[in-house]
CSV table of C-alpha atoms in Angstrom, one decimal:
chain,number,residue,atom,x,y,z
A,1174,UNK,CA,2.4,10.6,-17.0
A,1175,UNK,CA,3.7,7.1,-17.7
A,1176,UNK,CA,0.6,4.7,-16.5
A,1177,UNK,CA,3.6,1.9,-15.5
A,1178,UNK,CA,6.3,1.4,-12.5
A,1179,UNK,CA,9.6,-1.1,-13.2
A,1180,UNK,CA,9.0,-4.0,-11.9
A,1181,UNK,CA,11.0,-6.5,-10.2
A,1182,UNK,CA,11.6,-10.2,-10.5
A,1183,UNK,CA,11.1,-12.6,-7.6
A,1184,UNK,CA,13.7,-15.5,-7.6
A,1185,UNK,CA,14.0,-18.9,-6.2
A,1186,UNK,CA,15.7,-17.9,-2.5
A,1187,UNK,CA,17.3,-21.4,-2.1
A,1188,UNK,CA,19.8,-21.5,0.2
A,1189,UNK,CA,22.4,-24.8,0.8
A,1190,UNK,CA,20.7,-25.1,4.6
A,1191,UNK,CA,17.2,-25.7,5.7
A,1192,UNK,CA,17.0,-23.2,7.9
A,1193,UNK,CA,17.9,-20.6,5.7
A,1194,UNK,CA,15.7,-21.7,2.9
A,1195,UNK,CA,12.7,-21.7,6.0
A,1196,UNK,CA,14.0,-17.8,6.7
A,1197,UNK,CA,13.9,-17.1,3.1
A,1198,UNK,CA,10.8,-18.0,2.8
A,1199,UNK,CA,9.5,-16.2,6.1
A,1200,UNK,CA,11.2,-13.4,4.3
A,1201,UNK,CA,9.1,-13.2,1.2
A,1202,UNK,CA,6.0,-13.3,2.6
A,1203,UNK,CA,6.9,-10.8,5.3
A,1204,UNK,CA,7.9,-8.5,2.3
A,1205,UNK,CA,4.9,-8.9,0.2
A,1206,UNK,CA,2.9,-8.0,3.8
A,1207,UNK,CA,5.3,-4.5,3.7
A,1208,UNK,CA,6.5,-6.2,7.2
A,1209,UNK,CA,9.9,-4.5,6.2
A,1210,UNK,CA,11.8,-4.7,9.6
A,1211,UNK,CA,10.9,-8.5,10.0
A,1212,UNK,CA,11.6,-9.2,6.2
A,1213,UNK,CA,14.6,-7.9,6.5
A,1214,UNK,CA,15.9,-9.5,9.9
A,1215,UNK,CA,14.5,-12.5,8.7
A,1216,UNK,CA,16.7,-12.2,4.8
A,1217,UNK,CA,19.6,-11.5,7.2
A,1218,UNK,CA,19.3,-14.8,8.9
A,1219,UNK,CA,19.1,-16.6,5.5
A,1220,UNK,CA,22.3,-14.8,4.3
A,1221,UNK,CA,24.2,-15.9,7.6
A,1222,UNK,CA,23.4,-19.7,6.1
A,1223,UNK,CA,24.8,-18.7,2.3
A,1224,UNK,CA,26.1,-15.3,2.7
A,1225,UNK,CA,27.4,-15.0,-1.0
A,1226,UNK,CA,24.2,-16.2,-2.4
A,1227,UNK,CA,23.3,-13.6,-5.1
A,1228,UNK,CA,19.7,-14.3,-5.6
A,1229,UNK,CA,19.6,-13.9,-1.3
A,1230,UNK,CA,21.7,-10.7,-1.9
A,1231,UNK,CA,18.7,-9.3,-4.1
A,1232,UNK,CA,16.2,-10.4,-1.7
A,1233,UNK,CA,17.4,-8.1,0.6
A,1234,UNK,CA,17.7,-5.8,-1.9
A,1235,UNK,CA,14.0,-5.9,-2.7
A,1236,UNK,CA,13.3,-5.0,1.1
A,1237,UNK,CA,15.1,-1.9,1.1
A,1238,UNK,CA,13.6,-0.8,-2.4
A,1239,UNK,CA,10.0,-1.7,-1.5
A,1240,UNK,CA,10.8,0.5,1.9
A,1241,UNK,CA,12.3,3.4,0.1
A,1242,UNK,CA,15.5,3.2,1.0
A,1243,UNK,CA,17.3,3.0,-2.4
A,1244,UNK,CA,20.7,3.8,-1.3
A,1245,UNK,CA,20.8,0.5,0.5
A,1246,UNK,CA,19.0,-0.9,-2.4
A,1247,UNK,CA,21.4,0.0,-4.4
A,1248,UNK,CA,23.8,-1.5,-2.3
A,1249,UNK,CA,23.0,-4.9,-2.2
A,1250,UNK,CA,22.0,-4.7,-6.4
A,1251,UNK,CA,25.3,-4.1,-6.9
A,1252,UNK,CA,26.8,-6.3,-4.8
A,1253,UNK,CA,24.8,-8.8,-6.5
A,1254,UNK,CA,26.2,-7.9,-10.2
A,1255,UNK,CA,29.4,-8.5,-8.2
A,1256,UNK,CA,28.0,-12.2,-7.4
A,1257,UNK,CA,26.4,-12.8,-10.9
A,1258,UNK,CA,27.9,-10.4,-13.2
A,1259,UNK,CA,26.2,-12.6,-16.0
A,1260,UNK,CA,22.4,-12.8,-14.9
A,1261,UNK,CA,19.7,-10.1,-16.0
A,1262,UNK,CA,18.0,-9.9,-12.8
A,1263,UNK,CA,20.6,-8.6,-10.8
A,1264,UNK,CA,21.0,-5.5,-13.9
A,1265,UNK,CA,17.3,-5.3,-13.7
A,1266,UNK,CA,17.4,-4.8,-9.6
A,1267,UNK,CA,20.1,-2.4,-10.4
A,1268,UNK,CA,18.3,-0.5,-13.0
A,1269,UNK,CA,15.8,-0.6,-10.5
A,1270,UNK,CA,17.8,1.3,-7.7
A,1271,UNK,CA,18.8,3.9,-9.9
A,1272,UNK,CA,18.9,7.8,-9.5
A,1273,UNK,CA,18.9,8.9,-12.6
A,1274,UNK,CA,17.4,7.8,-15.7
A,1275,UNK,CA,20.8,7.2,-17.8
A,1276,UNK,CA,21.7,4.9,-15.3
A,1277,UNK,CA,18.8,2.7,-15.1
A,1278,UNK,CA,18.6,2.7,-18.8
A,1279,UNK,CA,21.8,1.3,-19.2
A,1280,UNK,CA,21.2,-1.6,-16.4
A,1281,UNK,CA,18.1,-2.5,-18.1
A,1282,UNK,CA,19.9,-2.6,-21.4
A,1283,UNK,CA,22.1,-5.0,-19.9
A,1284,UNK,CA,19.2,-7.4,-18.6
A,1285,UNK,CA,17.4,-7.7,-21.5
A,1286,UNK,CA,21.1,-8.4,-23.4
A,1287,UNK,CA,21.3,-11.5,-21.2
A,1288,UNK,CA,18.0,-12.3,-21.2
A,1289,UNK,CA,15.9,-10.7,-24.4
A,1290,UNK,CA,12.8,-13.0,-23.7
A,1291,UNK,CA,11.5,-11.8,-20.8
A,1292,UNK,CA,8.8,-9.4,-21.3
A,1293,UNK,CA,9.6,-7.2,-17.5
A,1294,UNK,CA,13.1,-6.5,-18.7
A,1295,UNK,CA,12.1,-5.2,-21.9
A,1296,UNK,CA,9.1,-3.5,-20.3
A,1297,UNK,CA,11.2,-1.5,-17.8
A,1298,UNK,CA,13.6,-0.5,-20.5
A,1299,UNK,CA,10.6,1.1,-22.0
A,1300,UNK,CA,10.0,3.3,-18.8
A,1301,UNK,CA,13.6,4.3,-18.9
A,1302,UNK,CA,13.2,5.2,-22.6
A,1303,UNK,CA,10.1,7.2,-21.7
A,1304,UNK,CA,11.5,9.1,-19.3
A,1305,UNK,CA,14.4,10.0,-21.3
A,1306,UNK,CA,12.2,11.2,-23.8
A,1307,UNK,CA,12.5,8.5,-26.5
A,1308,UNK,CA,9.0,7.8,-27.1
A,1309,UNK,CA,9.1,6.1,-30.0
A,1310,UNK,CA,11.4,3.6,-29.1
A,1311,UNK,CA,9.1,3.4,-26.1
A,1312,UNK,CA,6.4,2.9,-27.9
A,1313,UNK,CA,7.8,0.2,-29.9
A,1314,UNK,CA,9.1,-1.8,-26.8
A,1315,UNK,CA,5.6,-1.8,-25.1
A,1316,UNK,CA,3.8,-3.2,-28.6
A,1317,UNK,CA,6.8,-5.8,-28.2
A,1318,UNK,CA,5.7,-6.7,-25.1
A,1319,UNK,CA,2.3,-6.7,-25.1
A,1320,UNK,CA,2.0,-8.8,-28.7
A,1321,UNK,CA,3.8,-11.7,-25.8
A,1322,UNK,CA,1.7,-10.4,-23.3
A,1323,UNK,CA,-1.9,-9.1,-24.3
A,1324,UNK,CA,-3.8,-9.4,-21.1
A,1325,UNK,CA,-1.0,-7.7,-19.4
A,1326,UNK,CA,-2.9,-4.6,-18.1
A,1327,UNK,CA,-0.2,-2.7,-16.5
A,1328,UNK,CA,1.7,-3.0,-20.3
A,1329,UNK,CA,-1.5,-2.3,-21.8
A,1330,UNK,CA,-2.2,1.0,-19.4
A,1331,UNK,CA,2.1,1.8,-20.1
A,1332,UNK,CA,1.2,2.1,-24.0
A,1333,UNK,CA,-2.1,3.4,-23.5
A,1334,UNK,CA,-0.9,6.4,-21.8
A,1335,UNK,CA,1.9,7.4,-24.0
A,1336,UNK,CA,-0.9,7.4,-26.5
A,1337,UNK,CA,-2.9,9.2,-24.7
A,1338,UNK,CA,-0.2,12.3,-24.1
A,1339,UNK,CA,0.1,12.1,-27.9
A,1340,UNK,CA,-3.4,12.8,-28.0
A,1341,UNK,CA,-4.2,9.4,-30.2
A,1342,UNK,CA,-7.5,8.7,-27.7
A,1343,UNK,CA,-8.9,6.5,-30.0
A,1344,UNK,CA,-5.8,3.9,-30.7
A,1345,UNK,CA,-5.0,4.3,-26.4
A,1346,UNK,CA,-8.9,2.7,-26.0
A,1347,UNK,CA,-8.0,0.1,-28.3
A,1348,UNK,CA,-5.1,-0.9,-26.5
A,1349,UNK,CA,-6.6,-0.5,-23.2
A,1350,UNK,CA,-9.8,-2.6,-24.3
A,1351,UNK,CA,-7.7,-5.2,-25.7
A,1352,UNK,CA,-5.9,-6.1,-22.7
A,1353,UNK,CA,-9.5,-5.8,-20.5
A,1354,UNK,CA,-11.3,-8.3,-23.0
A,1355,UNK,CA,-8.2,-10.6,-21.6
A,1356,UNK,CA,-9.7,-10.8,-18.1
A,1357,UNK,CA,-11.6,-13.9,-17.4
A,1358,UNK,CA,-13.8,-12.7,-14.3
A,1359,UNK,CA,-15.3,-9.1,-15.6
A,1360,UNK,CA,-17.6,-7.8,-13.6
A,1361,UNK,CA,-20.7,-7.8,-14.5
A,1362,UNK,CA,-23.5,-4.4,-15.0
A,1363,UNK,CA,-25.7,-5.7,-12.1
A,1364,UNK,CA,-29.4,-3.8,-13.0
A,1365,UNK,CA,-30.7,-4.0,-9.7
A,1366,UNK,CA,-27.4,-2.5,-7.9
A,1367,UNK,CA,-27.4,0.5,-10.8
A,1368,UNK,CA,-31.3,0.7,-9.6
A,1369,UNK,CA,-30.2,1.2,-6.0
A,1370,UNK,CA,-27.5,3.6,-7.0
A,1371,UNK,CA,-30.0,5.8,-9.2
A,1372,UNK,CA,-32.1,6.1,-6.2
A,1373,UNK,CA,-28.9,7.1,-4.5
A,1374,UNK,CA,-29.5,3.8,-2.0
A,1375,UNK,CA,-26.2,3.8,-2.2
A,1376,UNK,CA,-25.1,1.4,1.4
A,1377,UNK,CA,-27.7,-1.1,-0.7
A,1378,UNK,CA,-25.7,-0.5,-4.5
A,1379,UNK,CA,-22.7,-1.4,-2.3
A,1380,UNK,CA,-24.1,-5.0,-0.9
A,1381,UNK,CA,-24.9,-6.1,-4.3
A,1382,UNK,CA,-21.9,-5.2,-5.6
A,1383,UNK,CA,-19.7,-7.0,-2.5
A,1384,UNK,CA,-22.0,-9.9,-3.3
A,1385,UNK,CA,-21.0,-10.4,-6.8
A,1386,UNK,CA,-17.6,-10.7,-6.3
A,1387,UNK,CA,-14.6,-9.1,-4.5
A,1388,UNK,CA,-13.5,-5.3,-4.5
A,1389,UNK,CA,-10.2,-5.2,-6.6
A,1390,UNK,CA,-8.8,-1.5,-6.7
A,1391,UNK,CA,-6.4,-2.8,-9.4
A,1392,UNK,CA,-8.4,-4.0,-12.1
A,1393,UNK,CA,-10.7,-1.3,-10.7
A,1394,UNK,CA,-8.4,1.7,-12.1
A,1395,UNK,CA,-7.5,-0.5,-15.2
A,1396,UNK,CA,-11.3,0.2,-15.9
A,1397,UNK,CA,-11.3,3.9,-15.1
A,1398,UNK,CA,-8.5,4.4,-17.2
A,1399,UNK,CA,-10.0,2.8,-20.0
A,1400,UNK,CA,-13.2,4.9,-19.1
A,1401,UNK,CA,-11.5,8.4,-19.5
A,1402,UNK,CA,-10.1,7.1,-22.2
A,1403,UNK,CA,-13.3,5.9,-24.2
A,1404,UNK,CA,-14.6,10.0,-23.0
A,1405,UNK,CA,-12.0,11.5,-24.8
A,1406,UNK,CA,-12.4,9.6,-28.0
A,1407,UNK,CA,-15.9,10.7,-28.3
A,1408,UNK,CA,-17.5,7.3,-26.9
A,1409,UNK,CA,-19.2,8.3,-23.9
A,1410,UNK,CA,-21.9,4.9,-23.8
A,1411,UNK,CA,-18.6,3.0,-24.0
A,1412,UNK,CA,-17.1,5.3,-21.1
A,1413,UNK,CA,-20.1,4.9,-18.9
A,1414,UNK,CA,-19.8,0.7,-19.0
A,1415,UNK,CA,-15.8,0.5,-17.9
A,1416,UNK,CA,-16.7,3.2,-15.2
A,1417,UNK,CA,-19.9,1.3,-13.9
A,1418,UNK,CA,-17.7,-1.6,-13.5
A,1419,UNK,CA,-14.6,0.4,-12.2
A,1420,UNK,CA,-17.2,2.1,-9.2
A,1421,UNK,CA,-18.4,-1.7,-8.6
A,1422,UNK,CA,-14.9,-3.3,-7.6
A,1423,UNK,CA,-14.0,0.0,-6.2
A,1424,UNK,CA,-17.3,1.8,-4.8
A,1425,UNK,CA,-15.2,3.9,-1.8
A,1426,UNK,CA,-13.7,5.6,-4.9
A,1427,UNK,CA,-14.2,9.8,-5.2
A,1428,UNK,CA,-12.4,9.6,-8.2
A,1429,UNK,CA,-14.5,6.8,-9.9
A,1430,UNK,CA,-17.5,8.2,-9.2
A,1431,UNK,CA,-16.8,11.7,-10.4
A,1432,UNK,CA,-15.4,10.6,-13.8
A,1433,UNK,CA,-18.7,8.3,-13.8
A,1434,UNK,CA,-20.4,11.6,-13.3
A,1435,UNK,CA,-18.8,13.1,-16.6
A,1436,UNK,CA,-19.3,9.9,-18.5
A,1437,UNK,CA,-23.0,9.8,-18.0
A,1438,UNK,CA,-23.6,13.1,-18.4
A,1439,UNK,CA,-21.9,13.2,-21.7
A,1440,UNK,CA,-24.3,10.1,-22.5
A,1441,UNK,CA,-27.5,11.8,-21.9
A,1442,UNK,CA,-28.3,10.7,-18.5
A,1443,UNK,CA,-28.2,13.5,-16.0
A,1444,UNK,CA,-30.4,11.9,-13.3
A,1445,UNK,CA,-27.6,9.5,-12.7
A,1446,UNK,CA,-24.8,11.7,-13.1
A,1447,UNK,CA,-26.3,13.7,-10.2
A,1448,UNK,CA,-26.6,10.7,-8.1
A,1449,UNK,CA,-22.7,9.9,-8.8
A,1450,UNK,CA,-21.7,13.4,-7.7
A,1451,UNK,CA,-23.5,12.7,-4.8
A,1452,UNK,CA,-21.8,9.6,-3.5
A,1453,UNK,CA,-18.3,11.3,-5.1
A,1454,UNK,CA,-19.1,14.2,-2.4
A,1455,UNK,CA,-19.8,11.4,0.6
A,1456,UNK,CA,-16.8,10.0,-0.2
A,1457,UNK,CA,-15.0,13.2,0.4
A,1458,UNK,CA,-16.3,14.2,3.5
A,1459,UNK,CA,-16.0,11.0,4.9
A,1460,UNK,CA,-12.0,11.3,4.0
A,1461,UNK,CA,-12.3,14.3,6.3
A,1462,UNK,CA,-13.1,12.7,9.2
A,1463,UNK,CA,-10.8,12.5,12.8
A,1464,UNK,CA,-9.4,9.4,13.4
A,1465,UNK,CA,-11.8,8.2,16.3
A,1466,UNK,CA,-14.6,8.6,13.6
A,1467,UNK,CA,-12.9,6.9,11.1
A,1468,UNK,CA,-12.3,4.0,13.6
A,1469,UNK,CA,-16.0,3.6,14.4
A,1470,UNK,CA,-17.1,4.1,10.8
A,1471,UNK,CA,-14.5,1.0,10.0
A,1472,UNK,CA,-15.9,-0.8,13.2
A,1473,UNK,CA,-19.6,-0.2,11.6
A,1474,UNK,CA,-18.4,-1.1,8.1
A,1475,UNK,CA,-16.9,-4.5,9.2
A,1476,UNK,CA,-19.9,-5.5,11.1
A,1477,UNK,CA,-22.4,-4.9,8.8
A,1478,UNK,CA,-19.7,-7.4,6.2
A,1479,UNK,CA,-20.5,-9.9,9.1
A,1480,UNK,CA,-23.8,-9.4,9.4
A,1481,UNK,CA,-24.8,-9.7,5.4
A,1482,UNK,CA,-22.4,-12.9,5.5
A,1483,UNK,CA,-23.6,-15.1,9.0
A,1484,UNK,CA,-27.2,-15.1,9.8
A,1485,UNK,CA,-27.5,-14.3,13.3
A,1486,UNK,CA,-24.8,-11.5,13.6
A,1487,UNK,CA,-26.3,-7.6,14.3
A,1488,UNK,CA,-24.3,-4.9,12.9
A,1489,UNK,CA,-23.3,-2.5,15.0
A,1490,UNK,CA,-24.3,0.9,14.0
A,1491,UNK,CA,-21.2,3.8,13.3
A,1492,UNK,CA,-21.7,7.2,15.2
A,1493,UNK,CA,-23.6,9.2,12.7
A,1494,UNK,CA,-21.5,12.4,11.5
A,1495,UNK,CA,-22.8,15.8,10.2
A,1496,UNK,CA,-22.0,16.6,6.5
């Protein structure tokens, strides 16, 4: 499966009134908080000041997409060609709305046609092309991209997958590590954490690793990825680093610390791998649990945060729980 979703483009939401610029920009942030109901009474408001304002048109656009609701979506994309026939992001937002592939081939076509620079549009036609089963064209538009884009993970993790599917393991690591070597703050391999997590200390693995910076579930799977990846091209040392470091921004992870499991034991080190299956089999019971556990176990899991960051603060201890 395509490692990649289209993306969309966030425009300037000026509006020729105060207030409605304000409610625009209420709007935006209410979106990127999934407040959909408030974005979108609040994008409604803006319109009222400029109501044939295309890049406002879109923005409303972008609340129904982000909720789901692509019919409307598709709506107010179209209504925005309408507006700005001649500007790529409103084809983008309509290729974006799209129920079939054909169609949101052709609207990406049209975006990158008005504007071929930008590296989203070109991207998303690549998904479309994917999906329609052009894979080498595909292919080609993602090495496009990513040669303006290198660090670009979520390009890098598009190519890498195709790859992948193709069974070229090797050249998909590549890509992958490529775009990883890009990022600036890598986590590091913190010894005494991986000491703690060997003796299967786990709640004290988990402190260090909250200590040395802050969990990213992102940047997290871009790790993972690049860990199954490295597996299947016969590099399991190589496998075990990216997963250590995907399990350290991520540590509530099943997933992470199962493939961990298979990395190290393809690297000689069964001790460990035991002690990954371990925390992997925590983390699924504790997925299992009814929602007034889960509540207390957040409760507990938020105090003791408080208590390793402001002297003075106890943490409350969580109900304990039969396996």
């Amino acid at each position: 499966m395509l490692a990649y979703q289209p993306r969309r483009v966030v425009l300037s939401r000026d509006t020729g009134s105060y207030a409605g610029s304000q409610a625009a920009l209420l709007g935006e942030e209410l979106l990127a908080q999934h407040n959909f109901r408030d974005a979108e009474a609040a994008f409604r408001i803006a319109l009222k000041t400029d109501p044939d304002n295309p890049a406002l048109v879109m923005a409303l656009a972008d609340v129904f997409l982000v909720a789901e609701d692509t019919d409307q979506a598709r709506q107010g994309y179209r209504r925005a060609v309408e507006l700005a026939p001649g500007f790529a992001w409103a084809h983008n937002g309509v290729g974006l709305a799209a129920d079939n592939y054909d169609d949101a081939e052709a609207s990406f076509r049209r975006a990158v046609e008005f504007d071929p620079d930008n590296p989203v549009y070109r991207a998303n036609l690549g998904w479309a092309l994917y999906h329609l089963g052009l894979r080498a064209e595909a292919v080609a538009t993602f090495l496009q991209v990513l040669e303006e884009r290198p660090g670009d993970l979520g390009f890098a993790q598009a190519l890498a997958s195709i790859l992948a599917e193709d069974e070229h393991y090797g050249e998909a690591e590549y890509c992958l590590r490529a775009a990883l070597d890009q990022v600036e703050d890598k986590p590091e391999i913190d010894e005494q954490a991986w000491y703690m997590y060997r003796l299967r200390a786990f709640e004290q693995a988990e402190k260090i690793f909250r200590k040395r910076r802050h969990f990213d579930y992102d940047l997290a799977a871009a790790y993972a990825m690049h860990g199954r990846l490295a597996l299947a091209a016969g590099r399991a040392p190589v496998a075990v680093v990216s997963l250590k470091r995907a399990v350290s921004l991520s540590p509530r992870s099943e997933s992470f610390h199962l493939d961990l499991a298979h990395a190290l034991q393809r690297a000689g080190q069964a001790y460990v791998a035991d002690a990954a299956r371990t925390r992997a089999g925590q983390m699924r019971r504790a997925r299992k649990r009814s929602p007034d556990q889960l509540a207390a176990w957040a409760e507990g899991e938020v105090s003791k945060a408080r208590a390793a960051s402001e002297p003075g603060i106890t943490a409350v201890q969580a109900p304990s729980r039969a396996a």
